[in-house]
Coordinates of C-alpha atoms (C1' of nucleotides) in Angstrom, one line a residue:
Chain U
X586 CA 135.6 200.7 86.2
X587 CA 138.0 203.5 87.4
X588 CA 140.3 203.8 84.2
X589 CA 139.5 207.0 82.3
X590 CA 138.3 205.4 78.8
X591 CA 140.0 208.7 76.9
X592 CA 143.3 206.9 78.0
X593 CA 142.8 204.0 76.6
X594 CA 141.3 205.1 73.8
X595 CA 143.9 204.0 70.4
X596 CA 144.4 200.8 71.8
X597 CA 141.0 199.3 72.2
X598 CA 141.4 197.2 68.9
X599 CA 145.1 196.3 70.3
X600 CA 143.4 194.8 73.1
X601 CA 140.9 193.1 71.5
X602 CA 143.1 191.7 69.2
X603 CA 145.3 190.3 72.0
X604 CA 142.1 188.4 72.9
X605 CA 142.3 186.8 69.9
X606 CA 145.7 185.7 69.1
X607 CA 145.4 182.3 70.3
X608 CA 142.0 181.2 70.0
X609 CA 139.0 182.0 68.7
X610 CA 136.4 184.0 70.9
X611 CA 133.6 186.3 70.5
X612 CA 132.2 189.5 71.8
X613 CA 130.4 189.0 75.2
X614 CA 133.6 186.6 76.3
X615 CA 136.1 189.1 75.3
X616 CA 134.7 191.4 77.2
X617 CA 134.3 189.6 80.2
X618 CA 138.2 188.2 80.1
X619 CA 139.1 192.3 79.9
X620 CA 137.1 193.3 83.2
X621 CA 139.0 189.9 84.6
X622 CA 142.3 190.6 83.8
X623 CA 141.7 194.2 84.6
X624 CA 140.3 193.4 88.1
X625 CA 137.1 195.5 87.4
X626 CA 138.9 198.3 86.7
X627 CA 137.8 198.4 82.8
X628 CA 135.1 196.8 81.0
X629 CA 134.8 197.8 77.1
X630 CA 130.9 199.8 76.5
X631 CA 129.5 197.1 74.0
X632 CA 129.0 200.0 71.4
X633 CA 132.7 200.1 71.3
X634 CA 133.4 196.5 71.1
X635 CA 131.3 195.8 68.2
X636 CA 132.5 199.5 66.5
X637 CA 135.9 197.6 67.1
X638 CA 134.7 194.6 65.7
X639 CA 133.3 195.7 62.7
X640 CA 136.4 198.3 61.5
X641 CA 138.9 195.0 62.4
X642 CA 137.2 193.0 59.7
X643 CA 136.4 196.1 57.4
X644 CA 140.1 195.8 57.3
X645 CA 140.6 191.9 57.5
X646 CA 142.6 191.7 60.5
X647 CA 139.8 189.5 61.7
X648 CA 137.2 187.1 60.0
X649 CA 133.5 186.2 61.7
X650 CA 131.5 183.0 61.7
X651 CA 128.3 182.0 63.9
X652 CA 129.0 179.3 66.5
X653 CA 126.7 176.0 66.1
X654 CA 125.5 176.3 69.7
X655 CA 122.8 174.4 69.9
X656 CA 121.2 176.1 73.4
X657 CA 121.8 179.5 75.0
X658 CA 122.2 182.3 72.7
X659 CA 124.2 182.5 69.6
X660 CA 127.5 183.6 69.0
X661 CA 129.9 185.3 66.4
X662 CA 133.1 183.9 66.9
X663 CA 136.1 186.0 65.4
X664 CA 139.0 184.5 63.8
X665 CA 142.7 186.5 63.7
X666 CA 144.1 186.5 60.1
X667 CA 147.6 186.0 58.9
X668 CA 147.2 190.4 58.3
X669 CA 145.9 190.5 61.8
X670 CA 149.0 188.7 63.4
X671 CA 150.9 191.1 62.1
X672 CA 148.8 194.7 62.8
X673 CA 148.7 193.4 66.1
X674 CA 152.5 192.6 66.5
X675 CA 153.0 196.1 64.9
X676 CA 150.5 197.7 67.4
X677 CA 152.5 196.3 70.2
X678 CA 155.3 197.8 68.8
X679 CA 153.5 200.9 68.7
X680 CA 152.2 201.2 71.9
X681 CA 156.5 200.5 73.9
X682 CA 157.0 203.6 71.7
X683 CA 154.3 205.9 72.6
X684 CA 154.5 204.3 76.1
X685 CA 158.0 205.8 76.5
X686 CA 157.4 208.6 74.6
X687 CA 154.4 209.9 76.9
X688 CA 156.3 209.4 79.9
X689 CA 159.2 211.3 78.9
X690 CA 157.1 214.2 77.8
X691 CA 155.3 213.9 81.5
X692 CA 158.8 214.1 83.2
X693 CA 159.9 216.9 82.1
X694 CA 157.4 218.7 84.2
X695 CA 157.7 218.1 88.2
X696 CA 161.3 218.3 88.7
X697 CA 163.8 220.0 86.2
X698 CA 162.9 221.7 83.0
X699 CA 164.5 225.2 84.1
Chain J
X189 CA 156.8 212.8 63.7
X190 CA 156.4 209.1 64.1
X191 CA 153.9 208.1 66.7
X192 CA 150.4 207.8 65.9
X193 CA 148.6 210.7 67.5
X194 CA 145.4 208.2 68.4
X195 CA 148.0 206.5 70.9
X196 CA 148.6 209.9 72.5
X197 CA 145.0 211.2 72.8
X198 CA 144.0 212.2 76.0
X199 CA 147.5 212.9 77.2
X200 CA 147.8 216.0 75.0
X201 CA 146.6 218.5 78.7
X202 CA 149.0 216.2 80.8
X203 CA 152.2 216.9 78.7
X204 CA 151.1 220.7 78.0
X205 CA 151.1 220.9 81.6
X206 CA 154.0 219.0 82.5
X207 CA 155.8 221.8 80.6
X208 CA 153.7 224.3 82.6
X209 CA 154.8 222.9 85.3
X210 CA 157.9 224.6 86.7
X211 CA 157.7 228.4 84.4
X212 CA 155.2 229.9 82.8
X213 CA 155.6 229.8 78.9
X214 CA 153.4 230.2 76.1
X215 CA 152.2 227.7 73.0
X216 CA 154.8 228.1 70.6
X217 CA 157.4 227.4 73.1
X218 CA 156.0 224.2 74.2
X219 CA 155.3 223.0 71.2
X220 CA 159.1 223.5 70.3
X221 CA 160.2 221.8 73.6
X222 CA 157.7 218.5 72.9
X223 CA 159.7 218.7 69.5
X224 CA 162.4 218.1 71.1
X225 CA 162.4 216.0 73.9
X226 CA 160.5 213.7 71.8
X227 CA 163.6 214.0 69.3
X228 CA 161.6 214.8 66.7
X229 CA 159.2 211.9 67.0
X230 CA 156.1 213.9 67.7
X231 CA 154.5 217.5 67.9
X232 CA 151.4 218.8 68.5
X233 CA 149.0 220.1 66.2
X234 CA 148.0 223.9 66.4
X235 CA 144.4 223.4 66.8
X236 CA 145.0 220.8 69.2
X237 CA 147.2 222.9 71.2
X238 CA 145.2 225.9 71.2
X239 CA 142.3 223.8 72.2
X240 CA 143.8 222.4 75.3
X241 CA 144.8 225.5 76.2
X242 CA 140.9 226.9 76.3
X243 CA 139.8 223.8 78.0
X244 CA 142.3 224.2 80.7
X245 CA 141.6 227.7 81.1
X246 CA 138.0 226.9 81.7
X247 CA 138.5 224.6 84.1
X248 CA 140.8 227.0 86.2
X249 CA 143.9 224.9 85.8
X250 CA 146.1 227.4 83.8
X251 CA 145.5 231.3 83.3
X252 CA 146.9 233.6 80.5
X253 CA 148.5 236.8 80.3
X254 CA 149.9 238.8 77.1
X255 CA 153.8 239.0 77.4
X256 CA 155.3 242.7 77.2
X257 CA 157.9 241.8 74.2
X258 CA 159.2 244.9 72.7
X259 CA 159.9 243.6 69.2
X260 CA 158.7 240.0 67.5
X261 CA 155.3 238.3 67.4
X262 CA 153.1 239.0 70.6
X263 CA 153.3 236.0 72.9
X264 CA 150.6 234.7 75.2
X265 CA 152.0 233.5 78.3
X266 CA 150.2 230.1 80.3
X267 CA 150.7 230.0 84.6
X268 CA 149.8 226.9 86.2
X269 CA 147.2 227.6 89.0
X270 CA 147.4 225.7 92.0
X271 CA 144.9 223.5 90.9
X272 CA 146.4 222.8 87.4
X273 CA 149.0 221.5 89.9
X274 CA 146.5 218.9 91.5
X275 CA 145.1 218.8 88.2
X276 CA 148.9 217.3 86.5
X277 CA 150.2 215.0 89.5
X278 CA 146.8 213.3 89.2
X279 CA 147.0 212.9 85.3
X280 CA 150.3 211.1 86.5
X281 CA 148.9 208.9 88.6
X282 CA 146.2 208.3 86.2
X283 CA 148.6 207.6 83.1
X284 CA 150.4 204.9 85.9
X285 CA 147.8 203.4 86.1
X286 CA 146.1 203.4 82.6
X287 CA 149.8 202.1 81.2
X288 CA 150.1 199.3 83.5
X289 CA 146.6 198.7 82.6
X290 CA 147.3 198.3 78.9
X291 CA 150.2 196.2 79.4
X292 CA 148.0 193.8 81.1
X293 CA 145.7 193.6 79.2
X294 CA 147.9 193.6 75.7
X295 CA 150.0 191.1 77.6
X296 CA 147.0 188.9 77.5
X297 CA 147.7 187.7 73.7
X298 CA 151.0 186.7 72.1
X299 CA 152.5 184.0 74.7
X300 CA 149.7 182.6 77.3
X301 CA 146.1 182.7 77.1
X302 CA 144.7 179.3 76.6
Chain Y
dG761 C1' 160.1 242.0 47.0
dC762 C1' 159.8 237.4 48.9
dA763 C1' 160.7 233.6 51.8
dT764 C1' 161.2 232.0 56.4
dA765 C1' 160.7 231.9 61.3
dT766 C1' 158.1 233.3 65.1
dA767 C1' 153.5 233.5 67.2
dC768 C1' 148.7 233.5 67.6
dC769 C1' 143.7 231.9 66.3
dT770 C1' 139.4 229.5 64.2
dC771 C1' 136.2 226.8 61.3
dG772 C1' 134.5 222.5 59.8
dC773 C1' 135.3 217.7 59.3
dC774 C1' 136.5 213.0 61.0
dT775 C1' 136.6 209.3 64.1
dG776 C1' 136.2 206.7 68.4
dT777 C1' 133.3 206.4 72.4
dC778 C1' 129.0 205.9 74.8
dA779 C1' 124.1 206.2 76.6
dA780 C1' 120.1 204.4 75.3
dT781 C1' 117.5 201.2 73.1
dG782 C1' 116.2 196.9 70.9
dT783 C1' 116.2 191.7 69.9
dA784 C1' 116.4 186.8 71.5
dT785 C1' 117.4 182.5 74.4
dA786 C1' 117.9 180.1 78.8
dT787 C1' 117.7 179.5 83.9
dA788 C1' 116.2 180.5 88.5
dT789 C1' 112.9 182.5 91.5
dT790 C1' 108.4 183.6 93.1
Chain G
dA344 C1' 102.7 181.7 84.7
dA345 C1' 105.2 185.8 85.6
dT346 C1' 109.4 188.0 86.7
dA347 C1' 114.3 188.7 87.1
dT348 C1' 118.9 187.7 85.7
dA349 C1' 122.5 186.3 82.7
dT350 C1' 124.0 185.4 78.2
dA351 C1' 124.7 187.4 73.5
dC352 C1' 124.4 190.5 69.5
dA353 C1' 123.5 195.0 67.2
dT354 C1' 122.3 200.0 66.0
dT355 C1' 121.4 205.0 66.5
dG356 C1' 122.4 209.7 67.6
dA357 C1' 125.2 212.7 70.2
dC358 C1' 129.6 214.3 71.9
dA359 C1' 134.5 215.4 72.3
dG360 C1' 139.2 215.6 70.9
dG361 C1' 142.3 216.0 67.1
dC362 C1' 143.4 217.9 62.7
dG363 C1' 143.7 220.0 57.9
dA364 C1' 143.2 224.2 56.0
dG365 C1' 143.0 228.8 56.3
dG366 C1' 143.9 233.4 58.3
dT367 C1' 146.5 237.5 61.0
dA368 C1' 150.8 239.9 62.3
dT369 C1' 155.9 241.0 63.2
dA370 C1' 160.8 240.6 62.2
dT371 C1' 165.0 238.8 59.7
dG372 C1' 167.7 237.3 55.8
dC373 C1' 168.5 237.1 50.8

DNA sequence: GCATATACCTCGCCTGTCAATGTATATATT
DNA sequence: AATATATACATTGACAGGCGAGGTATATGC
């Protein structure tokens, strides 16, 4: 992955949650549909994802339940809660704000600011 | 201030030295000018701003010098170095990147995704 | 005398990230 | 039967950036 982590740091539970908002999915899958969309250039460390997961239902913006696969190794499926809707649609929110706000702090270096 | 400082976390050095970019200046000054061009919406933290500032002296991208003021509080003066200059336009490219990054992959949830 | 503004600095804590490590199942290759 | 690879989950200990709280010092206004 090229993408300095420390950058994306803050919104790593933003997008997992995205992940999440219209189905049901778990760990190893959400992972994989990141480095996808990302075209390789970002993968989540697994220590971080289930960090993630744990402090997203610590704080019921997500619910778990184990799969009934019956072959292949189990999964724990996560579920987005009515709460979880709405941190994420607030997180959104969040991040067009910070998203304007960095870049007008980074312009006012490189061409006026005398 | 408004914005979540987690959501600005590893841009602090990129904005310090987008204000380093065109005239030397010194903390208390920059500070102020984020203030303001972020009307009021964020500011950084003391010890965060005194921190970048030693990490970006020890890696050679800025170097310091006392100012000569005659009266009022001392002030220590910051002067991009040529490779703080490197250091910056790359942080932009990087923060290009890393925010088309994150709208992909927040993008992901909300309309499509099935 | 006291508050406020300017201006700098540091200590110790908190939190998110990550490398390393471990567990377990299934399939393909040798 | 042994080995490698992919799937899938989870924890531990260390690290780094950010921050609250505290401290120092000068100048101005009330």
């Amino acid at each position: 992955m090229s993408i300095t982590s420390d950058l994306i740091r803050g919104h790593t539970e933003t997008i997992i949650m995205a992940n999440l908002y219209n189905r049901d999915s778990y760990g190893y899958e959400i992972n994989k549909a990141i480095q996808e969309a990302s075209e390789g250039q970002y993968e989540l460390k697994e220590a971080t994802l289930y960090g993630a997961f744990r402090r997203l239902e610590g704080n019921g913006y997500i619910i778990s339940y184990w799969g009934n696969e019956t072959t292949g190794a189990r999964r724990r499926y996560y579920h987005i809660t009515d709460e979880g809707k709405i941190f994420f649609e607030s997180s959104c929110k969040e991040w067009e704000k910070a998203k304007n706000l960095i870049d007008t702090l980074i312009k006012t270096g490189g061409k006026g600011n005398e």
